[in-house]
Amino acid sequence: MPSKSELLRLIPKVDDLINNEKITEAAQNACRQVVLDSIREQVDETRKRILLMEEHEAAELDAGRLVDEIILRVLSKNEMSLKKAVNATGVILHTNLGRAPLNRGIKEAVWEIAENYSTLEYNVETGARGSRYDHVQGLIAKIAGAEAAMAVNNNAAAILLALSTLAKGCKVAVSRGELVEIGGSFRVPEIMEQSGAKLVEVGATNKTHLSDYRKAAEGGVEGGGAGALLKVHTSNYKIVGFTEEVPLAELVKLGSEYSIPVIHDLGSGALIDLAKYGVSGEPTVQESILSGADVVCFSGDKLLGGPQAGIIAGKKSAIDKMKKNPLTRAFRIDKLTLAALEATLRLYLDPESAVSSIPVLSMMTMPLKTIEERSARLCSLLAGKLQDCTVFVEDGHSQVGGGAMPLQNLPSKIVNIKPARLTVQELESRLRGSKPPVIVRIHKDHVCLDVRTMRDEEFPLVADAFEEALNSVGDFEEFWE
């Protein structure tokens, strides 16, 4: 049995490894520095492992396995950290998985802007500097029925900009039942504080009356009248039972009476009434604009189904003021987001077509019969490949996700897999390590797949990922045997 010192001498030199034919072939798309770093790291790690061994544990070094480990390091270093994933969870707007997937047809429009110079802030008619907001404001205004519009990088920025512009240094009345946390521990009171506005809580958690807002407008709360009224759509939770809230239209009348602006944080931003497709619970942007709110703010990457953006629509006088706010530059969206947003908004010019062509809307309105057929097809594919697993379909529910429609469960059919030789936790972990990662749910000791959030062409990829996960022995073992 070789000693530690003998094993250390058996480790190939870095120069020999970098010229190793197997490493060279596998790492042809990686730069030399990445290969060199990987070799050095793996050699150092091997040396440390040998030194930590007891003498009686020493065995011959497996040089072939060392090469394989180096190749794995090179490939790992050469991969993008941000990568495509298969969403088999049934959560349509999965925040951790990037929320709304975009319509495939717009990729050419986005790539054309990405690889070329563009008219981002150039007016081709006058030859002078233009505004990046011009590319989408007309579309948003037309679809929403607003006087004017603009877009920033997310809805939190939209609200912060609106409050900073229209109510900085002023009191802003908000119902206690609408002081929401919007995710990532960002809360309405904190956003308001950053804007320079002063929060005035009105009403109770479950009931707020028009008289509560009126009292704030008149200065009956902490002295001095409110400078704005803010209504926040509670898109990520619902208060049910003994409740009452003031309709937006009534707040608008009150704001007009006291000459103070009304801001509506709509959140999810539905541009189509989905009730006719059996999906209810969200007011539309058009309804808010029609109610007369000065400013309506909503997300671009939720129910709208576009890229991450914060969209502001409403009265031209308010929007013009916001465009001049210094914060606007800090919150502006880049050219790629703008291209994706414009291309997505153009799909809304034909609302019926938008429902079928925008992935989020298509998933939400997918007929149960279609889901049944697709689930049966995936179940059959998996059952044919996975001999040691129980595979079956049962009733279940999908979720909208993304802080939208918290009470809306979408009936679905769930493909369940019960492995015989692994725990479901081990299987789920291995699926996350597949290429691309397959993200699943675990329920009642089964791995669950919901086809509502999967594309048909992903079915074979998922089947291959399951087969590899069930047949692999995990990571490479020790270098010594």
Short mmCIF file of C-alpha atoms in Angstrom, two decimals:
data_model
loop_
_atom_site.label_atom_id
_atom_site.label_comp_id
_atom_site.label_asym_id
_atom_site.label_seq_id
_atom_site.Cartn_x
_atom_site.Cartn_y
_atom_site.Cartn_z
CA MET A 1 0.00 0.00 0.00
CA PRO A 2 1.54 3.36 -1.04
CA SER A 3 2.34 6.00 1.55
CA LYS A 4 0.99 9.55 1.51
CA SER A 5 4.21 10.90 0.07
CA GLU A 6 4.11 8.31 -2.71
CA LEU A 7 0.50 9.24 -3.53
CA LEU A 8 1.39 12.92 -3.65
CA ARG A 9 4.15 12.17 -6.15
CA LEU A 10 1.62 10.32 -8.31
CA ILE A 11 -0.50 13.45 -8.84
CA PRO A 12 0.08 14.57 -12.46
CA LYS A 13 1.75 17.92 -13.06
CA VAL A 14 -0.38 20.89 -14.08
CA ASP A 15 1.46 21.15 -17.43
CA ASP A 16 0.70 17.51 -18.18
CA LEU A 17 -2.96 17.89 -17.27
CA ILE A 18 -3.53 21.01 -19.33
CA ASN A 19 -2.30 19.06 -22.37
CA ASN A 20 -4.38 16.01 -21.52
CA GLU A 21 -6.28 15.04 -24.67
CA LYS A 22 -9.52 14.26 -22.83
CA ILE A 23 -9.48 17.59 -20.96
CA THR A 24 -8.58 19.53 -24.13
CA GLU A 25 -11.45 17.97 -26.08
CA ALA A 26 -14.04 18.48 -23.34
CA ALA A 27 -12.95 22.07 -22.61
CA GLN A 28 -12.63 23.36 -26.18
CA ASN A 29 -15.26 26.06 -25.55
CA ALA A 30 -13.58 27.29 -22.35
CA CYS A 31 -10.73 29.79 -22.22
CA ARG A 32 -7.28 28.64 -21.13
CA GLN A 33 -7.49 30.50 -17.80
CA VAL A 34 -10.68 28.69 -16.80
CA VAL A 35 -9.06 25.32 -17.61
CA LEU A 36 -5.89 26.26 -15.72
CA ASP A 37 -7.82 27.42 -12.65
CA SER A 38 -9.89 24.23 -12.66
CA ILE A 39 -6.79 22.02 -12.86
CA ARG A 40 -5.02 23.86 -10.05
CA GLU A 41 -8.10 23.82 -7.81
CA GLN A 42 -8.68 20.10 -8.34
CA VAL A 43 -5.01 19.23 -7.84
CA ASP A 44 -4.94 21.29 -4.62
CA GLU A 45 -8.10 19.62 -3.39
CA THR A 46 -6.69 16.16 -4.17
CA ARG A 47 -3.46 16.99 -2.35
CA LYS A 48 -5.39 18.16 0.73
CA ARG A 49 -7.54 15.04 0.77
CA ILE A 50 -4.48 12.81 0.67
CA LEU A 51 -2.85 14.72 3.53
CA LEU A 52 -5.99 14.34 5.66
CA MET A 53 -6.05 10.57 5.18
CA GLU A 54 -4.86 8.11 7.77
CA GLU A 55 -1.92 6.03 6.60
CA HIS A 56 -3.94 2.82 6.63
CA GLU A 57 -6.54 4.45 4.33
CA ALA A 58 -4.10 5.16 1.55
CA ALA A 59 -4.81 3.54 -1.80
CA GLU A 60 -3.76 4.09 -5.35
CA LEU A 61 -4.73 7.37 -6.94
CA ASP A 62 -7.26 7.09 -9.77
CA ALA A 63 -5.82 9.47 -12.37
CA GLY A 64 -8.75 8.90 -14.70
CA ARG A 65 -11.18 10.08 -12.06
CA LEU A 66 -9.00 13.13 -11.40
CA VAL A 67 -9.32 14.07 -15.08
CA ASP A 68 -13.10 13.58 -14.94
CA GLU A 69 -13.34 15.86 -11.92
CA ILE A 70 -11.28 18.53 -13.67
CA ILE A 71 -13.60 18.35 -16.68
CA LEU A 72 -16.63 18.75 -14.41
CA ARG A 73 -15.05 21.84 -12.86
CA VAL A 74 -14.29 23.35 -16.27
CA LEU A 75 -17.82 22.73 -17.54
CA SER A 76 -19.31 24.15 -14.35
CA LYS A 77 -17.18 27.31 -14.51
CA ASN A 78 -18.06 27.75 -18.18
CA GLU A 79 -21.82 27.63 -17.60
CA MET A 80 -24.03 30.68 -17.23
CA SER A 81 -25.21 31.10 -13.66
CA LEU A 82 -28.57 32.36 -14.96
CA LYS A 83 -29.99 29.52 -17.01
CA LYS A 84 -33.22 28.14 -18.39
CA ALA A 85 -35.28 25.98 -16.03
CA VAL A 86 -38.32 23.75 -16.48
CA ASN A 87 -41.16 24.94 -14.26
CA ALA A 88 -43.20 21.85 -13.38
CA THR A 89 -44.62 23.34 -10.18
CA GLY A 90 -47.92 24.61 -11.58
CA VAL A 91 -47.18 28.09 -10.17
CA ILE A 92 -47.56 30.30 -13.23
CA LEU A 93 -45.94 33.49 -11.93
CA HIS A 94 -43.17 31.78 -9.97
CA THR A 95 -41.13 34.67 -8.57
CA ASN A 96 -38.03 32.53 -7.97
CA LEU A 97 -38.17 31.26 -11.56
CA GLY A 98 -38.43 34.69 -13.18
CA ARG A 99 -42.21 35.16 -13.16
CA ALA A 100 -43.70 35.63 -16.62
CA PRO A 101 -42.12 33.76 -19.56
CA LEU A 102 -42.31 35.88 -22.69
CA ASN A 103 -44.00 35.13 -25.98
CA ARG A 104 -41.53 33.36 -28.28
CA GLY A 105 -42.47 35.52 -31.22
CA ILE A 106 -40.92 38.63 -29.69
CA LYS A 107 -37.39 37.26 -29.36
CA GLU A 108 -36.36 38.56 -32.78
CA ALA A 109 -37.53 42.06 -31.85
CA VAL A 110 -35.53 41.94 -28.61
CA TRP A 111 -32.41 40.45 -30.22
CA GLU A 112 -32.44 43.00 -33.04
CA ILE A 113 -32.24 45.76 -30.43
CA ALA A 114 -29.65 43.83 -28.38
CA GLU A 115 -27.10 43.33 -31.18
CA ASN A 116 -27.50 46.69 -32.90
CA TYR A 117 -27.60 50.38 -32.17
CA SER A 118 -31.17 51.60 -31.74
CA THR A 119 -33.37 54.66 -31.62
CA LEU A 120 -33.64 54.39 -27.83
CA GLU A 121 -33.42 58.15 -27.28
CA TYR A 122 -33.22 59.41 -30.84
CA ASN A 123 -36.03 61.00 -32.83
CA VAL A 124 -35.54 60.02 -36.47
CA GLU A 125 -38.07 62.62 -37.65
CA THR A 126 -36.28 65.61 -36.14
CA GLY A 127 -32.75 64.25 -35.88
CA ALA A 128 -32.71 65.44 -32.27
CA ARG A 129 -32.67 63.65 -28.95
CA GLY A 130 -35.84 61.71 -28.24
CA SER A 131 -37.38 60.09 -25.17
CA ARG A 132 -37.22 56.36 -24.34
CA TYR A 133 -40.76 56.64 -22.97
CA ASP A 134 -42.13 57.48 -26.42
CA HIS A 135 -41.72 53.87 -27.54
CA VAL A 136 -44.39 52.52 -25.16
CA GLN A 137 -46.41 55.42 -23.79
CA GLY A 138 -48.75 55.56 -26.78
CA LEU A 139 -49.38 51.81 -26.64
CA ILE A 140 -50.03 51.80 -22.90
CA ALA A 141 -52.31 54.81 -23.14
CA LYS A 142 -54.29 53.27 -26.01
CA ILE A 143 -54.72 49.87 -24.35
CA ALA A 144 -55.47 51.26 -20.89
CA GLY A 145 -57.58 54.19 -22.04
CA ALA A 146 -55.31 56.69 -20.27
CA GLU A 147 -54.20 60.20 -21.22
CA ALA A 148 -50.51 59.37 -20.82
CA ALA A 149 -48.15 56.68 -19.57
CA MET A 150 -44.54 55.80 -18.85
CA ALA A 151 -42.53 52.79 -17.70
CA VAL A 152 -39.86 52.33 -15.04
CA ASN A 153 -37.98 49.26 -13.81
CA ASN A 154 -40.60 47.77 -11.44
CA ASN A 155 -43.85 48.57 -9.68
CA ALA A 156 -42.19 49.49 -6.38
CA ALA A 157 -40.24 52.14 -8.31
CA ALA A 158 -43.46 53.29 -9.98
CA ILE A 159 -45.17 53.85 -6.61
CA LEU A 160 -42.09 55.51 -5.12
CA LEU A 161 -41.85 57.85 -8.11
CA ALA A 162 -45.56 58.71 -7.99
CA LEU A 163 -45.47 59.49 -4.27
CA SER A 164 -42.21 61.43 -4.53
CA THR A 165 -43.60 63.54 -7.36
CA LEU A 166 -47.16 64.14 -6.22
CA ALA A 167 -46.95 63.96 -2.44
CA LYS A 168 -43.41 64.61 -1.21
CA GLY A 169 -43.58 66.31 2.18
CA CYS A 170 -47.33 65.73 2.29
CA LYS A 171 -49.52 63.37 4.24
CA VAL A 172 -50.94 60.47 2.27
CA ALA A 173 -54.02 58.65 3.50
CA VAL A 174 -54.01 54.84 3.20
CA SER A 175 -56.41 52.29 4.62
CA ARG A 176 -54.93 50.13 7.40
CA GLY A 177 -56.19 47.10 5.52
CA GLU A 178 -54.01 48.02 2.52
CA LEU A 179 -50.60 48.40 4.17
CA VAL A 180 -49.26 45.41 2.30
CA GLU A 181 -45.86 43.77 2.06
CA ILE A 182 -45.21 43.20 -1.61
CA GLY A 183 -42.48 40.58 -1.32
CA GLY A 184 -38.84 40.57 -0.37
CA SER A 185 -39.84 42.42 2.85
CA PHE A 186 -40.68 45.61 0.93
CA ARG A 187 -43.67 47.26 2.55
CA VAL A 188 -45.91 50.15 1.57
CA PRO A 189 -45.05 52.23 4.67
CA GLU A 190 -41.32 51.88 3.96
CA ILE A 191 -41.73 52.83 0.31
CA MET A 192 -43.77 55.83 1.39
CA GLU A 193 -41.07 56.87 3.86
CA GLN A 194 -38.42 56.72 1.12
CA SER A 195 -40.57 58.89 -1.13
CA GLY A 196 -40.69 61.69 1.43
CA ALA A 197 -44.45 61.36 1.91
CA LYS A 198 -45.95 60.93 5.37
CA LEU A 199 -48.21 57.97 6.02
CA VAL A 200 -51.63 58.57 7.54
CA GLU A 201 -53.40 55.33 8.41
CA VAL A 202 -57.17 55.49 8.16
CA GLY A 203 -59.94 53.06 9.05
CA ALA A 204 -59.47 49.62 10.56
CA THR A 205 -57.82 46.47 9.22
CA ASN A 206 -61.11 44.99 8.07
CA LYS A 207 -63.27 48.08 7.53
CA THR A 208 -62.53 51.50 6.10
CA HIS A 209 -65.22 54.04 5.28
CA LEU A 210 -65.26 57.09 3.03
CA SER A 211 -65.63 59.20 6.17
CA ASP A 212 -62.20 57.99 7.31
CA TYR A 213 -60.60 59.37 4.16
CA ARG A 214 -62.62 62.56 4.41
CA LYS A 215 -61.39 63.13 7.94
CA ALA A 216 -57.79 62.75 6.70
CA ALA A 217 -58.42 65.10 3.77
CA GLU A 218 -59.86 67.75 6.09
CA GLY A 219 -56.94 67.53 8.48
CA GLY A 220 -58.75 65.70 11.25
CA VAL A 221 -55.96 63.16 11.56
CA GLU A 222 -52.84 64.48 13.32
CA GLY A 223 -53.60 67.99 12.06
CA GLY A 224 -53.16 69.25 8.50
CA GLY A 225 -55.00 67.81 5.54
CA ALA A 226 -53.72 64.93 3.41
CA GLY A 227 -51.94 65.84 0.19
CA ALA A 228 -52.92 62.63 -1.60
CA LEU A 229 -55.05 59.52 -1.29
CA LEU A 230 -53.48 56.13 -1.97
CA LYS A 231 -55.45 52.98 -2.66
CA VAL A 232 -53.50 49.72 -2.74
CA HIS A 233 -55.01 46.65 -4.37
CA THR A 234 -54.37 43.74 -1.98
CA SER A 235 -53.40 41.37 -4.76
CA ASN A 236 -51.42 38.96 -2.57
CA TYR A 237 -53.98 38.38 0.19
CA LYS A 238 -57.69 38.81 0.90
CA ILE A 239 -59.58 39.89 3.99
CA VAL A 240 -62.92 38.10 4.06
CA GLY A 241 -65.92 38.19 6.36
CA PHE A 242 -66.94 41.40 8.15
CA THR A 243 -65.22 43.79 5.75
CA GLU A 244 -65.71 47.01 3.85
CA GLU A 245 -63.52 49.09 1.58
CA VAL A 246 -64.08 52.31 -0.31
CA PRO A 247 -64.44 51.90 -4.10
CA LEU A 248 -61.86 53.76 -6.15
CA ALA A 249 -64.50 55.87 -7.88
CA GLU A 250 -65.65 57.27 -4.52
CA LEU A 251 -62.08 58.11 -3.55
CA VAL A 252 -61.68 59.93 -6.87
CA LYS A 253 -64.75 62.04 -6.12
CA LEU A 254 -63.35 62.86 -2.69
CA GLY A 255 -59.98 63.75 -4.18
CA SER A 256 -61.66 66.04 -6.69
CA GLU A 257 -63.62 67.70 -3.90
CA TYR A 258 -60.43 68.55 -1.99
CA SER A 259 -58.20 69.00 -5.06
CA ILE A 260 -55.81 66.22 -4.04
CA PRO A 261 -54.53 63.45 -6.33
CA VAL A 262 -55.61 59.83 -6.05
CA ILE A 263 -52.97 57.16 -6.68
CA HIS A 264 -53.96 53.54 -7.29
CA ASP A 265 -51.34 50.85 -6.75
CA LEU A 266 -52.98 48.10 -8.78
CA GLY A 267 -50.08 45.69 -8.48
CA SER A 268 -50.61 42.81 -10.88
CA GLY A 269 -51.83 44.81 -13.85
CA ALA A 270 -54.46 42.81 -15.71
CA LEU A 271 -55.15 44.39 -19.11
CA ILE A 272 -57.82 41.82 -20.02
CA ASP A 273 -60.91 40.86 -18.01
CA LEU A 274 -60.22 37.19 -17.38
CA ALA A 275 -63.61 36.53 -15.78
CA LYS A 276 -65.04 35.43 -19.12
CA TYR A 277 -62.41 32.70 -19.18
CA GLY A 278 -63.37 31.47 -15.73
CA VAL A 279 -60.52 33.26 -13.94
CA SER A 280 -61.81 36.01 -11.68
CA GLY A 281 -60.62 38.20 -8.85
CA GLU A 282 -58.55 40.95 -10.44
CA PRO A 283 -59.71 44.44 -11.43
CA THR A 284 -58.39 45.61 -14.77
CA VAL A 285 -56.20 48.62 -15.46
CA GLN A 286 -58.92 50.02 -17.71
CA GLU A 287 -61.41 49.97 -14.82
CA SER A 288 -59.02 51.95 -12.63
CA ILE A 289 -58.39 54.51 -15.36
CA LEU A 290 -62.13 54.78 -16.03
CA SER A 291 -62.72 55.44 -12.34
CA GLY A 292 -60.70 58.63 -12.76
CA ALA A 293 -57.57 57.95 -10.71
CA ASP A 294 -54.81 60.45 -11.36
CA VAL A 295 -52.18 57.72 -11.46
CA VAL A 296 -52.44 53.93 -11.77
CA CYS A 297 -49.30 51.84 -11.19
CA PHE A 298 -48.88 48.15 -12.04
CA SER A 299 -46.31 45.48 -12.90
CA GLY A 300 -45.21 44.44 -16.36
CA ASP A 301 -44.13 40.90 -15.42
CA LYS A 302 -47.23 39.65 -13.64
CA LEU A 303 -50.68 39.41 -15.20
CA LEU A 304 -49.59 41.58 -18.11
CA GLY A 305 -47.18 38.78 -19.04
CA GLY A 306 -44.21 40.89 -20.07
CA PRO A 307 -40.73 41.68 -18.70
CA GLN A 308 -40.08 43.14 -15.26
CA ALA A 309 -41.26 46.73 -15.39
CA GLY A 310 -43.34 49.23 -13.49
CA ILE A 311 -45.98 50.88 -15.61
CA ILE A 312 -47.55 54.22 -14.76
CA ALA A 313 -50.71 55.35 -16.54
CA GLY A 314 -53.11 58.18 -15.87
CA LYS A 315 -53.52 61.89 -16.33
CA LYS A 316 -51.03 63.68 -18.54
CA SER A 317 -50.35 66.45 -16.01
CA ALA A 318 -49.26 63.89 -13.39
CA ILE A 319 -47.20 61.79 -15.80
CA ASP A 320 -45.39 64.88 -17.16
CA LYS A 321 -44.37 65.84 -13.61
CA MET A 322 -43.02 62.36 -12.96
CA LYS A 323 -40.88 62.42 -16.10
CA LYS A 324 -39.12 65.50 -14.71
CA ASN A 325 -38.43 63.95 -11.30
CA PRO A 326 -34.68 63.22 -10.81
CA LEU A 327 -35.61 59.73 -9.56
CA THR A 328 -36.89 58.89 -13.03
CA ARG A 329 -33.35 58.47 -14.32
CA ALA A 330 -32.50 56.09 -11.47
CA PHE A 331 -35.61 54.02 -12.19
CA ARG A 332 -35.50 54.00 -15.99
CA ILE A 333 -35.71 50.70 -17.87
CA ASP A 334 -33.01 49.59 -20.28
CA LYS A 335 -33.35 49.04 -24.02
CA LEU A 336 -33.82 45.25 -23.82
CA THR A 337 -36.65 45.53 -21.28
CA LEU A 338 -38.18 48.31 -23.34
CA ALA A 339 -38.05 46.20 -26.51
CA ALA A 340 -39.64 43.21 -24.76
CA LEU A 341 -42.32 45.42 -23.19
CA GLU A 342 -43.22 47.12 -26.47
CA ALA A 343 -43.40 43.80 -28.31
CA THR A 344 -45.62 42.31 -25.58
CA LEU A 345 -47.92 45.33 -25.49
CA ARG A 346 -48.42 45.12 -29.26
CA LEU A 347 -49.96 41.68 -28.74
CA TYR A 348 -52.71 43.38 -26.70
CA LEU A 349 -53.90 45.34 -29.72
CA ASP A 350 -55.84 42.13 -30.50
CA PRO A 351 -57.16 41.05 -27.04
CA GLU A 352 -58.44 37.64 -28.20
CA SER A 353 -55.09 36.84 -29.76
CA ALA A 354 -53.28 38.07 -26.64
CA VAL A 355 -54.98 35.44 -24.47
CA SER A 356 -53.62 32.64 -26.63
CA SER A 357 -50.21 34.15 -27.48
CA ILE A 358 -49.05 35.52 -24.11
CA PRO A 359 -47.84 32.52 -22.08
CA VAL A 360 -49.17 33.68 -18.70
CA LEU A 361 -52.66 34.26 -20.08
CA SER A 362 -52.55 31.04 -22.09
CA MET A 363 -51.59 29.02 -18.99
CA MET A 364 -54.26 30.66 -16.84
CA THR A 365 -57.02 30.01 -19.36
CA MET A 366 -55.87 26.56 -20.49
CA PRO A 367 -58.94 24.25 -20.70
CA LEU A 368 -58.97 21.35 -18.25
CA LYS A 369 -59.54 18.97 -21.15
CA THR A 370 -56.25 20.09 -22.69
CA ILE A 371 -54.48 19.64 -19.37
CA GLU A 372 -55.93 16.13 -19.03
CA GLU A 373 -54.64 15.14 -22.46
CA ARG A 374 -51.18 16.59 -21.87
CA SER A 375 -50.91 15.03 -18.40
CA ALA A 376 -51.82 11.61 -19.78
CA ARG A 377 -49.17 12.00 -22.47
CA LEU A 378 -46.46 12.94 -19.99
CA CYS A 379 -47.54 10.13 -17.63
CA SER A 380 -47.28 7.58 -20.43
CA LEU A 381 -43.84 8.87 -21.45
CA LEU A 382 -42.51 8.68 -17.88
CA ALA A 383 -44.07 5.26 -17.16
CA GLY A 384 -42.38 3.86 -20.25
CA LYS A 385 -38.95 5.09 -19.17
CA LEU A 386 -39.03 4.74 -15.38
CA GLN A 387 -39.34 1.05 -14.59
CA ASP A 388 -38.81 1.33 -10.84
CA CYS A 389 -41.34 4.09 -10.27
CA THR A 390 -45.06 4.35 -9.70
CA VAL A 391 -46.46 6.96 -12.10
CA PHE A 392 -50.06 8.13 -12.11
CA VAL A 393 -52.28 11.18 -12.67
CA GLU A 394 -54.63 12.67 -10.09
CA ASP A 395 -56.72 15.81 -9.64
CA GLY A 396 -54.98 18.88 -8.28
CA HIS A 397 -54.70 22.64 -8.53
CA SER A 398 -52.37 25.15 -10.12
CA GLN A 399 -51.71 28.61 -8.71
CA VAL A 400 -51.38 31.99 -10.39
CA GLY A 401 -48.54 33.02 -8.05
CA GLY A 402 -46.54 36.26 -8.14
CA GLY A 403 -48.72 37.76 -5.42
CA ALA A 404 -51.79 37.67 -7.67
CA MET A 405 -55.19 36.08 -7.12
CA PRO A 406 -54.42 34.40 -3.77
CA LEU A 407 -57.84 32.74 -3.58
CA GLN A 408 -57.87 31.52 -7.18
CA ASN A 409 -57.15 27.79 -7.50
CA LEU A 410 -57.02 26.59 -11.08
CA PRO A 411 -58.22 22.97 -11.46
CA SER A 412 -55.47 20.82 -12.93
CA LYS A 413 -54.22 17.26 -13.39
CA ILE A 414 -51.01 16.37 -11.58
CA VAL A 415 -48.54 13.69 -12.70
CA ASN A 416 -47.24 11.92 -9.58
CA ILE A 417 -44.01 9.90 -9.39
CA LYS A 418 -43.07 7.63 -6.49
CA PRO A 419 -39.48 6.28 -6.81
CA ALA A 420 -38.66 2.85 -5.44
CA ARG A 421 -34.91 3.23 -4.81
CA LEU A 422 -34.67 6.88 -3.79
CA THR A 423 -36.50 9.16 -1.40
CA VAL A 424 -38.57 11.85 -3.08
CA GLN A 425 -36.25 14.44 -1.50
CA GLU A 426 -33.22 12.81 -3.16
CA LEU A 427 -35.02 12.66 -6.50
CA GLU A 428 -36.10 16.30 -6.26
CA SER A 429 -32.53 17.34 -5.47
CA ARG A 430 -31.12 15.43 -8.44
CA LEU A 431 -33.73 16.94 -10.76
CA ARG A 432 -32.58 20.39 -9.69
CA GLY A 433 -29.09 19.40 -10.81
CA SER A 434 -30.17 18.26 -14.26
CA LYS A 435 -29.59 20.27 -17.42
CA PRO A 436 -31.79 22.19 -17.61
CA PRO A 437 -32.88 22.14 -13.95
CA VAL A 438 -36.33 20.59 -13.51
CA ILE A 439 -38.20 22.28 -10.68
CA VAL A 440 -40.97 20.14 -9.15
CA ARG A 441 -43.20 19.97 -6.10
CA ILE A 442 -43.32 17.31 -3.39
CA HIS A 443 -46.72 16.34 -2.02
CA LYS A 444 -47.74 13.28 0.02
CA ASP A 445 -44.37 11.63 -0.55
CA HIS A 446 -44.63 11.97 -4.33
CA VAL A 447 -42.77 14.13 -6.83
CA CYS A 448 -45.47 16.14 -8.60
CA LEU A 449 -45.49 17.64 -12.10
CA ASP A 450 -48.11 20.10 -13.32
CA VAL A 451 -48.15 20.38 -17.12
CA ARG A 452 -49.94 23.74 -17.02
CA THR A 453 -46.56 25.47 -16.63
CA MET A 454 -44.64 23.16 -18.97
CA ARG A 455 -44.16 23.29 -22.73
CA ASP A 456 -44.81 20.16 -24.81
CA GLU A 457 -41.22 20.12 -26.06
CA GLU A 458 -40.04 19.97 -22.45
CA PHE A 459 -41.68 16.58 -21.87
CA PRO A 460 -38.78 14.54 -23.38
CA LEU A 461 -36.25 16.67 -21.48
CA VAL A 462 -38.08 15.98 -18.22
CA ALA A 463 -38.30 12.25 -18.96
CA ASP A 464 -34.55 12.15 -19.65
CA ALA A 465 -33.84 14.11 -16.47
CA PHE A 466 -35.86 11.60 -14.41
CA GLU A 467 -34.14 8.66 -16.05
CA GLU A 468 -30.67 10.10 -15.41
CA ALA A 469 -31.54 11.09 -11.82
CA LEU A 470 -32.79 7.60 -11.01
CA ASN A 471 -29.88 5.79 -12.63
CA SER A 472 -26.98 7.99 -11.53
CA VAL A 473 -24.91 7.22 -8.47
CA GLY A 474 -24.46 10.87 -7.61
CA ASP A 475 -21.21 12.77 -7.65
CA PHE A 476 -17.90 11.12 -8.43
CA GLU A 477 -16.55 9.12 -5.52
CA GLU A 478 -13.17 9.49 -3.86
CA PHE A 479 -10.07 9.32 -6.02
CA TRP A 480 -8.87 6.30 -4.17
CA GLU A 481 -10.47 2.88 -4.00
#
